[in-house]
Amino acid sequence: MPKVTFIKVDGEKVEADAKVGNTVMEVAKELDLPMLAACGGALACATCHVVVDEDWYDKTGEVCEDEEDLLDTAHDLTPTSRLCCQIKVTEDTDGLVVKLTPMS
Ligand code: FES
């Protein structure tokens, strides 16, 4: 199973086994990490905002226009910010590292 490492706001790292086909948001919710993900993955909020580790950003897939627009409303936006309900777990994302944000 591919692994995803979440880095909490306080720096604590949480490594998880992630099911291929799930989204990174779903993985975070299963772990009960502090992430609102208010719209449940419908691309209608920005409360699943994470900062993807630079080395992994290119593996997280395309950012669609709707996600870009929503990201513009997120706090602490960075060049590697993503809405993690839009990141699918694949074999290629094995080892993915994402940082949670205070608002997520
Ligand atoms: Fe709402 Fe990701 S959970 S946009």
CSV table of N, CA, C and O and ligand atoms in Angstrom, one decimal:
chain,number,residue,atom,x,y,z
A,1,MET,N,0.8,-1.2,0.0
A,1,MET,CA,0.0,0.0,0.0
A,1,MET,C,0.9,1.2,0.0
A,1,MET,O,1.8,1.3,0.8
A,2,PRO,N,0.5,2.2,-0.8
A,2,PRO,CA,1.3,3.5,-0.8
A,2,PRO,C,1.2,4.2,0.5
A,2,PRO,O,0.2,4.1,1.2
A,3,LYS,N,2.3,4.8,0.9
A,3,LYS,CA,2.3,5.6,2.2
A,3,LYS,C,2.1,7.0,1.9
A,3,LYS,O,2.5,7.6,0.9
A,4,VAL,N,1.4,7.7,2.9
A,4,VAL,CA,1.3,9.1,2.8
A,4,VAL,C,1.8,9.6,4.2
A,4,VAL,O,1.4,9.0,5.2
A,5,THR,N,2.7,10.6,4.2
A,5,THR,CA,3.1,11.2,5.5
A,5,THR,C,2.4,12.6,5.6
A,5,THR,O,2.6,13.4,4.7
A,6,PHE,N,1.7,12.8,6.7
A,6,PHE,CA,1.1,14.1,7.0
A,6,PHE,C,2.0,14.7,8.1
A,6,PHE,O,2.4,14.1,9.1
A,7,ILE,N,2.3,16.0,7.9
A,7,ILE,CA,3.0,16.8,8.9
A,7,ILE,C,2.0,17.8,9.5
A,7,ILE,O,1.4,18.6,8.8
A,8,LYS,N,1.7,17.6,10.8
A,8,LYS,CA,0.7,18.5,11.5
A,8,LYS,C,1.3,19.8,11.7
A,8,LYS,O,2.6,20.0,11.6
A,9,VAL,N,0.5,20.8,12.0
A,9,VAL,CA,0.9,22.2,12.2
A,9,VAL,C,2.0,22.2,13.3
A,9,VAL,O,2.9,23.0,13.2
A,10,ASP,N,1.9,21.4,14.3
A,10,ASP,CA,2.9,21.4,15.4
A,10,ASP,C,4.2,20.6,15.0
A,10,ASP,O,5.1,20.5,15.8
A,11,GLY,N,4.3,20.1,13.8
A,11,GLY,CA,5.5,19.4,13.3
A,11,GLY,C,5.4,17.9,13.5
A,11,GLY,O,6.3,17.2,13.0
A,12,GLU,N,4.4,17.4,14.2
A,12,GLU,CA,4.3,15.9,14.4
A,12,GLU,C,4.0,15.3,13.0
A,12,GLU,O,3.2,15.7,12.3
A,13,LYS,N,4.7,14.2,12.8
A,13,LYS,CA,4.5,13.4,11.6
A,13,LYS,C,3.6,12.2,11.8
A,13,LYS,O,3.8,11.5,12.7
A,14,VAL,N,2.7,12.0,10.9
A,14,VAL,CA,1.8,10.8,10.9
A,14,VAL,C,1.9,10.1,9.6
A,14,VAL,O,1.6,10.7,8.6
A,15,GLU,N,2.4,8.9,9.6
A,15,GLU,CA,2.5,8.1,8.4
A,15,GLU,C,1.4,7.2,8.3
A,15,GLU,O,1.0,6.5,9.3
A,16,ALA,N,0.8,7.1,7.1
A,16,ALA,CA,-0.4,6.2,7.0
A,16,ALA,C,-0.2,5.3,5.7
A,16,ALA,O,0.4,5.8,4.7
A,17,ASP,N,-0.9,4.2,5.8
A,17,ASP,CA,-1.1,3.4,4.6
A,17,ASP,C,-2.3,3.9,3.9
A,17,ASP,O,-3.3,4.2,4.5
A,18,ALA,N,-2.2,4.1,2.6
A,18,ALA,CA,-3.3,4.7,1.9
A,18,ALA,C,-3.8,3.8,0.8
A,18,ALA,O,-3.0,3.2,0.1
A,19,LYS,N,-5.1,3.7,0.6
A,19,LYS,CA,-5.7,2.8,-0.4
A,19,LYS,C,-5.6,3.5,-1.8
A,19,LYS,O,-6.0,4.7,-1.9
A,20,VAL,N,-5.1,2.8,-2.8
A,20,VAL,CA,-5.1,3.4,-4.1
A,20,VAL,C,-6.5,3.7,-4.5
A,20,VAL,O,-7.4,2.9,-4.3
A,21,GLY,N,-6.7,4.9,-5.1
A,21,GLY,CA,-8.0,5.3,-5.5
A,21,GLY,C,-8.7,6.3,-4.5
A,21,GLY,O,-9.6,7.0,-4.9
A,22,ASN,N,-8.3,6.2,-3.3
A,22,ASN,CA,-8.8,7.1,-2.3
A,22,ASN,C,-8.1,8.5,-2.5
A,22,ASN,O,-7.1,8.6,-3.2
A,23,THR,N,-8.7,9.5,-1.9
A,23,THR,CA,-8.1,10.8,-2.0
A,23,THR,C,-7.3,11.0,-0.7
A,23,THR,O,-7.5,10.4,0.3
A,24,VAL,N,-6.3,11.9,-0.8
A,24,VAL,CA,-5.5,12.2,0.4
A,24,VAL,C,-6.4,12.8,1.5
A,24,VAL,O,-6.2,12.5,2.7
A,25,MET,N,-7.4,13.5,1.1
A,25,MET,CA,-8.4,14.0,2.1
A,25,MET,C,-9.0,12.8,2.9
A,25,MET,O,-9.2,12.9,4.1
A,26,GLU,N,-9.4,11.8,2.1
A,26,GLU,CA,-10.1,10.7,2.7
A,26,GLU,C,-9.1,10.0,3.7
A,26,GLU,O,-9.5,9.5,4.8
A,27,VAL,N,-7.9,9.9,3.3
A,27,VAL,CA,-6.9,9.3,4.2
A,27,VAL,C,-6.8,10.1,5.5
A,27,VAL,O,-6.8,9.5,6.6
A,28,ALA,N,-6.7,11.4,5.3
A,28,ALA,CA,-6.6,12.3,6.5
A,28,ALA,C,-7.8,12.1,7.4
A,28,ALA,O,-7.7,12.1,8.7
A,29,LYS,N,-9.0,12.1,6.8
A,29,LYS,CA,-10.2,12.0,7.7
A,29,LYS,C,-10.2,10.6,8.4
A,29,LYS,O,-10.7,10.5,9.5
A,30,GLU,N,-9.8,9.5,7.7
A,30,GLU,CA,-9.8,8.2,8.4
A,30,GLU,C,-8.9,8.2,9.6
A,30,GLU,O,-9.1,7.5,10.6
A,31,LEU,N,-7.8,9.0,9.5
A,31,LEU,CA,-6.9,9.1,10.6
A,31,LEU,C,-7.3,10.1,11.7
A,31,LEU,O,-6.7,10.3,12.7
A,32,ASP,N,-8.4,10.8,11.4
A,32,ASP,CA,-9.0,11.8,12.3
A,32,ASP,C,-8.0,13.0,12.5
A,32,ASP,O,-7.9,13.5,13.6
A,33,LEU,N,-7.3,13.3,11.4
A,33,LEU,CA,-6.4,14.4,11.5
A,33,LEU,C,-7.2,15.7,11.5
A,33,LEU,O,-8.3,15.8,11.1
A,34,PRO,N,-6.6,16.8,12.1
A,34,PRO,CA,-7.3,18.1,12.1
A,34,PRO,C,-7.5,18.7,10.8
A,34,PRO,O,-6.7,19.5,10.3
A,35,MET,N,-8.5,18.3,10.1
A,35,MET,CA,-8.8,18.9,8.7
A,35,MET,C,-10.3,18.9,8.6
A,35,MET,O,-11.0,17.9,8.8
A,36,LEU,N,-10.8,20.1,8.3
A,36,LEU,CA,-12.3,20.3,8.2
A,36,LEU,C,-12.9,19.5,7.0
A,36,LEU,O,-13.8,18.8,7.1
A,37,ALA,N,-12.3,19.8,5.8
A,37,ALA,CA,-12.8,19.2,4.6
A,37,ALA,C,-14.4,19.3,4.5
A,37,ALA,O,-15.1,18.3,4.3
A,38,ALA,N,-14.8,20.5,4.7
A,38,ALA,CA,-16.2,20.8,4.9
A,38,ALA,C,-17.2,20.3,3.8
A,38,ALA,O,-18.3,19.9,4.1
A,39,CYS,N,-16.7,20.3,2.6
A,39,CYS,CA,-17.6,20.0,1.5
A,39,CYS,C,-17.5,18.5,1.1
A,39,CYS,O,-18.2,18.0,0.2
A,40,GLY,N,-16.7,17.8,1.9
A,40,GLY,CA,-16.6,16.3,1.6
A,40,GLY,C,-16.0,16.0,0.3
A,40,GLY,O,-16.2,14.9,-0.2
A,41,GLY,N,-15.2,16.9,-0.3
A,41,GLY,CA,-14.5,16.6,-1.5
A,41,GLY,C,-15.3,17.0,-2.8
A,41,GLY,O,-14.9,16.7,-3.9
A,42,ALA,N,-16.3,17.9,-2.6
A,42,ALA,CA,-17.1,18.4,-3.7
A,42,ALA,C,-16.5,19.6,-4.4
A,42,ALA,O,-17.1,20.2,-5.3
A,43,LEU,N,-15.2,19.9,-4.0
A,43,LEU,CA,-14.6,21.1,-4.6
A,43,LEU,C,-15.4,22.4,-4.4
A,43,LEU,O,-15.7,23.1,-5.3
A,44,ALA,N,-15.9,22.5,-3.2
A,44,ALA,CA,-16.7,23.7,-2.9
A,44,ALA,C,-16.3,24.4,-1.6
A,44,ALA,O,-17.0,25.2,-1.1
A,45,CYS,N,-15.1,24.1,-1.1
A,45,CYS,CA,-14.6,24.8,0.1
A,45,CYS,C,-13.0,24.9,-0.2
A,45,CYS,O,-12.6,24.5,-1.2
A,46,ALA,N,-12.3,25.3,0.8
A,46,ALA,CA,-10.9,25.2,0.7
A,46,ALA,C,-10.3,24.7,2.0
A,46,ALA,O,-9.1,25.0,2.3
A,47,THR,N,-11.1,24.0,2.7
A,47,THR,CA,-10.7,23.6,4.1
A,47,THR,C,-10.0,22.2,4.1
A,47,THR,O,-9.8,21.7,5.1
A,48,CYS,N,-9.6,21.8,2.9
A,48,CYS,CA,-8.7,20.6,2.8
A,48,CYS,C,-7.3,21.0,2.3
A,48,CYS,O,-6.6,20.2,1.7
A,49,HIS,N,-7.0,22.3,2.4
A,49,HIS,CA,-5.8,22.9,1.9
A,49,HIS,C,-4.6,22.2,2.6
A,49,HIS,O,-4.5,22.2,3.8
A,50,VAL,N,-3.6,21.7,1.8
A,50,VAL,CA,-2.4,21.2,2.3
A,50,VAL,C,-1.2,21.8,1.5
A,50,VAL,O,-1.5,22.3,0.4
A,51,VAL,N,0.0,21.8,2.1
A,51,VAL,CA,1.1,22.2,1.3
A,51,VAL,C,1.9,20.9,1.0
A,51,VAL,O,2.3,20.2,1.9
A,52,VAL,N,2.0,20.6,-0.3
A,52,VAL,CA,2.7,19.4,-0.7
A,52,VAL,C,4.2,19.6,-0.7
A,52,VAL,O,4.7,20.7,-1.1
A,53,ASP,N,5.0,18.7,-0.2
A,53,ASP,CA,6.4,18.7,-0.2
A,53,ASP,C,6.9,19.0,-1.7
A,53,ASP,O,6.4,18.3,-2.6
A,54,GLU,N,7.8,19.9,-1.9
A,54,GLU,CA,8.2,20.3,-3.2
A,54,GLU,C,8.6,19.1,-4.1
A,54,GLU,O,8.3,19.1,-5.3
A,55,ASP,N,9.3,18.1,-3.5
A,55,ASP,CA,9.7,16.9,-4.3
A,55,ASP,C,8.5,16.1,-4.8
A,55,ASP,O,8.7,15.3,-5.7
A,56,TRP,N,7.4,16.3,-4.2
A,56,TRP,CA,6.2,15.5,-4.6
A,56,TRP,C,5.2,16.2,-5.4
A,56,TRP,O,4.3,15.6,-5.9
A,57,TYR,N,5.3,17.5,-5.5
A,57,TYR,CA,4.2,18.3,-6.1
A,57,TYR,C,3.9,17.8,-7.5
A,57,TYR,O,2.7,17.7,-7.8
A,58,ASP,N,4.9,17.5,-8.3
A,58,ASP,CA,4.6,17.1,-9.7
A,58,ASP,C,3.8,15.8,-9.8
A,58,ASP,O,3.2,15.4,-10.8
A,59,LYS,N,3.9,15.0,-8.7
A,59,LYS,CA,3.2,13.7,-8.7
A,59,LYS,C,1.8,13.8,-8.3
A,59,LYS,O,1.0,12.7,-8.3
A,60,THR,N,1.3,14.9,-7.9
A,60,THR,CA,0.0,15.0,-7.3
A,60,THR,C,-1.1,15.3,-8.4
A,60,THR,O,-2.2,15.5,-8.1
A,61,GLY,N,-0.7,15.4,-9.7
A,61,GLY,CA,-1.6,15.5,-10.7
A,61,GLY,C,-2.0,17.0,-11.1
A,61,GLY,O,-1.5,17.9,-10.5
A,62,GLU,N,-2.8,17.1,-12.1
A,62,GLU,CA,-3.2,18.4,-12.6
A,62,GLU,C,-4.1,19.2,-11.6
A,62,GLU,O,-4.9,18.6,-10.9
A,63,VAL,N,-3.9,20.5,-11.6
A,63,VAL,CA,-4.8,21.3,-10.8
A,63,VAL,C,-5.8,21.9,-11.8
A,63,VAL,O,-5.4,22.6,-12.7
A,64,CYS,N,-7.1,21.6,-11.6
A,64,CYS,CA,-8.1,22.2,-12.5
A,64,CYS,C,-8.4,23.6,-12.2
A,64,CYS,O,-8.0,24.1,-11.1
A,65,GLU,N,-9.1,24.3,-13.0
A,65,GLU,CA,-9.4,25.7,-12.9
A,65,GLU,C,-10.2,25.9,-11.6
A,65,GLU,O,-10.0,26.9,-10.8
A,66,ASP,N,-11.2,25.1,-11.3
A,66,ASP,CA,-12.0,25.3,-10.1
A,66,ASP,C,-11.2,25.2,-8.8
A,66,ASP,O,-11.4,25.9,-7.9
A,67,GLU,N,-10.2,24.2,-8.8
A,67,GLU,CA,-9.3,24.1,-7.7
A,67,GLU,C,-8.5,25.4,-7.6
A,67,GLU,O,-8.3,25.9,-6.4
A,68,GLU,N,-8.0,25.8,-8.7
A,68,GLU,CA,-7.1,27.1,-8.6
A,68,GLU,C,-7.9,28.2,-8.0
A,68,GLU,O,-7.4,29.0,-7.2
A,69,ASP,N,-9.2,28.4,-8.5
A,69,ASP,CA,-10.0,29.5,-8.0
A,69,ASP,C,-10.2,29.3,-6.5
A,69,ASP,O,-10.1,30.3,-5.7
A,70,LEU,N,-10.5,28.1,-6.0
A,70,LEU,CA,-10.7,27.9,-4.6
A,70,LEU,C,-9.4,28.1,-3.8
A,70,LEU,O,-9.4,28.7,-2.7
A,71,LEU,N,-8.3,27.7,-4.4
A,71,LEU,CA,-7.0,27.9,-3.7
A,71,LEU,C,-6.7,29.3,-3.4
A,71,LEU,O,-6.1,29.7,-2.4
A,72,ASP,N,-7.2,30.2,-4.4
A,72,ASP,CA,-7.0,31.6,-4.2
A,72,ASP,C,-7.7,32.1,-2.9
A,72,ASP,O,-7.3,33.2,-2.5
A,73,THR,N,-8.6,31.4,-2.4
A,73,THR,CA,-9.3,31.9,-1.2
A,73,THR,C,-8.7,31.3,0.0
A,73,THR,O,-9.1,31.6,1.2
A,74,ALA,N,-7.7,30.4,-0.1
A,74,ALA,CA,-7.1,29.7,1.0
A,74,ALA,C,-6.1,30.6,1.7
A,74,ALA,O,-5.5,31.4,1.1
A,75,HIS,N,-6.0,30.4,3.0
A,75,HIS,CA,-5.0,31.2,3.8
A,75,HIS,C,-3.6,30.5,3.6
A,75,HIS,O,-3.5,29.3,3.3
A,76,ASP,N,-2.6,31.3,3.7
A,76,ASP,CA,-1.2,30.8,3.7
A,76,ASP,C,-0.9,30.0,2.4
A,76,ASP,O,-0.3,28.9,2.4
A,77,LEU,N,-1.4,30.5,1.3
A,77,LEU,CA,-1.2,29.9,0.0
A,77,LEU,C,0.3,29.8,-0.3
A,77,LEU,O,1.0,30.8,-0.1
A,78,THR,N,0.7,28.7,-0.9
A,78,THR,CA,2.2,28.6,-1.3
A,78,THR,C,2.2,28.0,-2.7
A,78,THR,O,1.2,27.5,-3.2
A,79,PRO,N,3.3,28.0,-3.4
A,79,PRO,CA,3.4,27.5,-4.8
A,79,PRO,C,3.1,26.0,-4.8
A,79,PRO,O,2.8,25.5,-5.9
A,80,THR,N,3.2,25.3,-3.7
A,80,THR,CA,2.9,23.9,-3.8
A,80,THR,C,1.6,23.5,-3.0
A,80,THR,O,1.4,22.4,-2.6
A,81,SER,N,0.7,24.5,-2.8
A,81,SER,CA,-0.5,24.3,-2.2
A,81,SER,C,-1.5,23.4,-3.1
A,81,SER,O,-1.5,23.6,-4.3
A,82,ARG,N,-2.2,22.6,-2.5
A,82,ARG,CA,-3.3,21.8,-3.2
A,82,ARG,C,-4.5,21.6,-2.2
A,82,ARG,O,-4.3,21.7,-1.0
A,83,LEU,N,-5.6,21.4,-2.8
A,83,LEU,CA,-6.7,20.9,-2.1
A,83,LEU,C,-6.7,19.4,-2.1
A,83,LEU,O,-6.7,18.8,-3.2
A,84,CYS,N,-6.5,18.8,-0.9
A,84,CYS,CA,-6.1,17.4,-1.0
A,84,CYS,C,-7.2,16.4,-1.3
A,84,CYS,O,-7.0,15.2,-1.5
A,85,CYS,N,-8.5,16.9,-1.4
A,85,CYS,CA,-9.5,16.1,-1.9
A,85,CYS,C,-9.4,15.8,-3.4
A,85,CYS,O,-10.1,15.0,-4.0
A,86,GLN,N,-8.5,16.6,-4.0
A,86,GLN,CA,-8.2,16.5,-5.4
A,86,GLN,C,-7.0,15.7,-5.7
A,86,GLN,O,-6.6,15.5,-6.9
A,87,ILE,N,-6.3,15.2,-4.7
A,87,ILE,CA,-5.1,14.3,-4.9
A,87,ILE,C,-5.5,12.9,-4.7
A,87,ILE,O,-5.9,12.5,-3.6
A,88,LYS,N,-5.4,12.1,-5.8
A,88,LYS,CA,-5.7,10.7,-5.7
A,88,LYS,C,-4.4,9.9,-5.3
A,88,LYS,O,-3.3,10.2,-5.8
A,89,VAL,N,-4.7,9.0,-4.5
A,89,VAL,CA,-3.6,8.1,-4.1
A,89,VAL,C,-3.4,7.1,-5.2
A,89,VAL,O,-4.3,6.4,-5.7
A,90,THR,N,-2.1,7.0,-5.7
A,90,THR,CA,-1.7,6.0,-6.7
A,90,THR,C,-0.5,5.3,-6.3
A,90,THR,O,0.2,5.7,-5.3
A,91,GLU,N,0.0,4.3,-7.0
A,91,GLU,CA,1.3,3.7,-6.7
A,91,GLU,C,2.4,4.7,-6.8
A,91,GLU,O,3.4,4.7,-6.0
A,92,ASP,N,2.2,5.7,-7.7
A,92,ASP,CA,3.2,6.7,-7.9
A,92,ASP,C,3.3,7.7,-6.7
A,92,ASP,O,4.3,8.4,-6.6
A,93,THR,N,2.3,7.8,-5.9
A,93,THR,CA,2.4,8.7,-4.8
A,93,THR,C,2.9,8.1,-3.6
A,93,THR,O,2.9,8.7,-2.5
A,94,ASP,N,3.4,6.8,-3.7
A,94,ASP,CA,4.0,6.2,-2.5
A,94,ASP,C,5.1,7.0,-1.9
A,94,ASP,O,6.1,7.3,-2.6
A,95,GLY,N,4.9,7.4,-0.7
A,95,GLY,CA,6.0,8.3,0.0
A,95,GLY,C,5.6,9.7,0.0
A,95,GLY,O,6.3,10.5,0.6
A,96,LEU,N,4.4,10.1,-0.5
A,96,LEU,CA,4.0,11.5,-0.6
A,96,LEU,C,4.0,12.1,0.8
A,96,LEU,O,3.6,11.5,1.8
A,97,VAL,N,4.5,13.4,0.8
A,97,VAL,CA,4.5,14.1,2.1
A,97,VAL,C,3.7,15.4,1.9
A,97,VAL,O,4.0,16.2,1.0
A,98,VAL,N,2.7,15.6,2.8
A,98,VAL,CA,2.0,16.9,2.8
A,98,VAL,C,1.9,17.5,4.2
A,98,VAL,O,1.9,16.8,5.2
A,99,LYS,N,1.9,18.8,4.2
A,99,LYS,CA,1.8,19.5,5.5
A,99,LYS,C,0.4,20.0,5.6
A,99,LYS,O,-0.2,20.6,4.7
A,100,LEU,N,-0.2,19.8,6.8
A,100,LEU,CA,-1.5,20.3,7.1
A,100,LEU,C,-1.4,21.8,7.3
A,100,LEU,O,-0.3,22.3,7.7
A,101,THR,N,-2.4,22.6,7.1
A,101,THR,CA,-2.4,24.0,7.3
A,101,THR,C,-3.3,24.4,8.5
A,101,THR,O,-4.2,23.6,8.8
A,102,PRO,N,-3.1,25.5,9.1
A,102,PRO,CA,-3.9,25.8,10.3
A,102,PRO,C,-5.4,25.9,10.1
A,102,PRO,O,-6.1,25.5,10.9
A,103,MET,N,-5.7,26.3,8.9
A,103,MET,CA,-7.2,26.4,8.6
A,103,MET,C,-7.8,25.0,8.1
A,103,MET,O,-8.9,24.9,7.9
A,104,SER,N,-6.9,24.0,7.9
A,104,SER,CA,-7.5,22.8,7.3
A,104,SER,C,-7.9,21.8,8.4
A,104,SER,O,-7.8,22.1,9.6
B,1,FES,FE1,-13.9,20.9,0.1
B,1,FES,FE2,-11.7,19.7,-0.7
B,1,FES,S1,-13.0,19.1,0.9
B,1,FES,S2,-12.6,21.4,-1.5
